[in-house]
Amino acid sequence: MLIWLLLTEYPPTVHSKSYHRQLRRQNILGKTIALLLTMQIFLIAFQAKSRIDQGNSSIESLIWMTQQYISVLVKIRSLQDKREKNDSPKLKSKR
């Protein structure tokens, strides 16, 4: 759900070409960040499986995996907050 919010686009408005280029770059950057965070989550799960295969208990691996996921979720939330902060002045200027 959080990654979907990073990929969400706002409806287009009438602006200059440079503004649209900037939005396009930000959109590509947002999608790249979302992809990298998704890959990080996948790698955490893969590493947890490897830890279990190496003899760590399932509970220890689950605790480790949860700790790793929390740091990813904190990064996602930080990115959401930055995006909302950056978007709020734009919304005010449109009114």
C-alpha atoms as a PDB file:
ATOM      1  CA  MET A   1       0.000   0.000   0.000  1.00  0.00           C
ATOM      2  CA  LEU A   2       2.750   2.474   0.893  1.00  0.00           C
ATOM      3  CA  ILE A   3       4.697   1.794  -2.280  1.00  0.00           C
ATOM      4  CA  TRP A   4       1.524   2.309  -4.320  1.00  0.00           C
ATOM      5  CA  LEU A   5       1.279   5.811  -2.851  1.00  0.00           C
ATOM      6  CA  LEU A   6       4.769   6.589  -4.132  1.00  0.00           C
ATOM      7  CA  LEU A   7       3.677   5.598  -7.637  1.00  0.00           C
ATOM      8  CA  THR A   8       0.431   7.575  -7.598  1.00  0.00           C
ATOM      9  CA  GLU A   9       0.324  10.419 -10.093  1.00  0.00           C
ATOM     10  CA  TYR A  10      -1.689  13.583  -9.768  1.00  0.00           C
ATOM     11  CA  PRO A  11      -4.017  14.734 -12.563  1.00  0.00           C
ATOM     12  CA  PRO A  12      -2.262  16.761 -15.260  1.00  0.00           C
ATOM     13  CA  THR A  13      -2.651  20.518 -15.340  1.00  0.00           C
ATOM     14  CA  VAL A  14      -1.725  23.209 -17.856  1.00  0.00           C
ATOM     15  CA  HIS A  15       1.871  24.324 -17.212  1.00  0.00           C
ATOM     16  CA  SER A  16       5.046  25.081 -19.127  1.00  0.00           C
ATOM     17  CA  LYS A  17       7.104  22.424 -20.891  1.00  0.00           C
ATOM     18  CA  SER A  18       9.878  22.711 -18.304  1.00  0.00           C
ATOM     19  CA  TYR A  19       7.338  22.067 -15.564  1.00  0.00           C
ATOM     20  CA  HIS A  20       6.162  18.916 -17.348  1.00  0.00           C
ATOM     21  CA  ARG A  21       9.764  17.753 -17.825  1.00  0.00           C
ATOM     22  CA  GLN A  22      10.385  18.266 -14.134  1.00  0.00           C
ATOM     23  CA  LEU A  23       7.246  16.293 -13.256  1.00  0.00           C
ATOM     24  CA  ARG A  24       8.289  13.511 -15.627  1.00  0.00           C
ATOM     25  CA  ARG A  25      11.742  13.338 -13.997  1.00  0.00           C
ATOM     26  CA  GLN A  26      10.170  13.271 -10.532  1.00  0.00           C
ATOM     27  CA  ASN A  27       7.779  10.540 -11.657  1.00  0.00           C
ATOM     28  CA  ILE A  28      10.646   8.422 -13.011  1.00  0.00           C
ATOM     29  CA  LEU A  29      12.633   9.023  -9.836  1.00  0.00           C
ATOM     30  CA  GLY A  30       9.648   8.050  -7.668  1.00  0.00           C
ATOM     31  CA  LYS A  31       9.098   4.845  -9.615  1.00  0.00           C
ATOM     32  CA  THR A  32      12.805   4.008  -9.410  1.00  0.00           C
ATOM     33  CA  ILE A  33      12.812   4.514  -5.654  1.00  0.00           C
ATOM     34  CA  ALA A  34       9.688   2.356  -5.305  1.00  0.00           C
ATOM     35  CA  LEU A  35      11.308  -0.403  -7.370  1.00  0.00           C
ATOM     36  CA  LEU A  36      14.491  -0.286  -5.279  1.00  0.00           C
ATOM     37  CA  LEU A  37      12.539  -0.429  -2.022  1.00  0.00           C
ATOM     38  CA  THR A  38      10.560  -3.397  -3.356  1.00  0.00           C
ATOM     39  CA  MET A  39      13.802  -5.139  -4.280  1.00  0.00           C
ATOM     40  CA  GLN A  40      15.159  -4.430  -0.800  1.00  0.00           C
ATOM     41  CA  ILE A  41      12.096  -6.074   0.763  1.00  0.00           C
ATOM     42  CA  PHE A  42      12.537  -9.101  -1.503  1.00  0.00           C
ATOM     43  CA  LEU A  43      16.225  -9.374  -0.572  1.00  0.00           C
ATOM     44  CA  ILE A  44      15.390  -9.199   3.143  1.00  0.00           C
ATOM     45  CA  ALA A  45      13.031 -12.148   2.739  1.00  0.00           C
ATOM     46  CA  PHE A  46      15.636 -14.057   0.722  1.00  0.00           C
ATOM     47  CA  GLN A  47      18.296 -13.384   3.351  1.00  0.00           C
ATOM     48  CA  ALA A  48      15.942 -14.537   6.133  1.00  0.00           C
ATOM     49  CA  LYS A  49      15.380 -17.794   4.238  1.00  0.00           C
ATOM     50  CA  SER A  50      19.155 -18.205   3.958  1.00  0.00           C
ATOM     51  CA  ARG A  51      19.536 -17.631   7.700  1.00  0.00           C
ATOM     52  CA  ILE A  52      17.002 -20.386   8.389  1.00  0.00           C
ATOM     53  CA  ASP A  53      18.814 -22.702   5.975  1.00  0.00           C
ATOM     54  CA  GLN A  54      22.085 -21.999   7.823  1.00  0.00           C
ATOM     55  CA  GLY A  55      20.574 -23.199  11.092  1.00  0.00           C
ATOM     56  CA  ASN A  56      19.125 -20.102  12.722  1.00  0.00           C
ATOM     57  CA  SER A  57      15.755 -20.675  14.313  1.00  0.00           C
ATOM     58  CA  SER A  58      12.661 -19.506  12.479  1.00  0.00           C
ATOM     59  CA  ILE A  59      11.765 -17.177  15.355  1.00  0.00           C
ATOM     60  CA  GLU A  60      15.211 -15.526  15.347  1.00  0.00           C
ATOM     61  CA  SER A  61      14.999 -15.074  11.596  1.00  0.00           C
ATOM     62  CA  LEU A  62      11.486 -13.657  11.848  1.00  0.00           C
ATOM     63  CA  ILE A  63      12.598 -11.152  14.486  1.00  0.00           C
ATOM     64  CA  TRP A  64      15.585 -10.150  12.339  1.00  0.00           C
ATOM     65  CA  MET A  65      13.373  -9.835   9.253  1.00  0.00           C
ATOM     66  CA  THR A  66      10.855  -7.672  11.134  1.00  0.00           C
ATOM     67  CA  GLN A  67      13.628  -5.341  12.267  1.00  0.00           C
ATOM     68  CA  GLN A  68      14.832  -5.017   8.670  1.00  0.00           C
ATOM     69  CA  TYR A  69      11.317  -4.343   7.376  1.00  0.00           C
ATOM     70  CA  ILE A  70      10.804  -1.599   9.947  1.00  0.00           C
ATOM     71  CA  SER A  71      13.779   0.332   8.587  1.00  0.00           C
ATOM     72  CA  VAL A  72      12.370   0.046   5.050  1.00  0.00           C
ATOM     73  CA  LEU A  73       8.947   1.228   6.226  1.00  0.00           C
ATOM     74  CA  VAL A  74      10.576   4.209   7.958  1.00  0.00           C
ATOM     75  CA  LYS A  75      12.290   5.126   4.669  1.00  0.00           C
ATOM     76  CA  ILE A  76       8.994   4.861   2.789  1.00  0.00           C
ATOM     77  CA  ARG A  77       7.194   7.014   5.345  1.00  0.00           C
ATOM     78  CA  SER A  78       9.958   9.616   5.174  1.00  0.00           C
ATOM     79  CA  LEU A  79       9.627   9.741   1.395  1.00  0.00           C
ATOM     80  CA  GLN A  80       5.849  10.122   1.699  1.00  0.00           C
ATOM     81  CA  ASP A  81       6.250  12.986   4.165  1.00  0.00           C
ATOM     82  CA  LYS A  82       8.714  14.742   1.862  1.00  0.00           C
ATOM     83  CA  ARG A  83       6.379  14.295  -1.082  1.00  0.00           C
ATOM     84  CA  GLU A  84       3.393  15.666   0.841  1.00  0.00           C
ATOM     85  CA  LYS A  85       5.488  18.601   2.052  1.00  0.00           C
ATOM     86  CA  ASN A  86       6.650  19.368  -1.497  1.00  0.00           C
ATOM     87  CA  ASP A  87       3.162  18.989  -2.965  1.00  0.00           C
ATOM     88  CA  SER A  88       1.334  21.128  -0.407  1.00  0.00           C
ATOM     89  CA  PRO A  89       2.651  24.525  -1.670  1.00  0.00           C
ATOM     90  CA  LYS A  90       1.692  23.523  -5.238  1.00  0.00           C
ATOM     91  CA  LEU A  91      -1.847  22.767  -4.153  1.00  0.00           C
ATOM     92  CA  LYS A  92      -2.143  26.131  -2.398  1.00  0.00           C
ATOM     93  CA  SER A  93      -0.861  28.035  -5.435  1.00  0.00           C
ATOM     94  CA  LYS A  94      -3.445  26.355  -7.706  1.00  0.00           C
ATOM     95  CA  ARG A  95      -6.338  27.653  -5.622  1.00  0.00           C
END
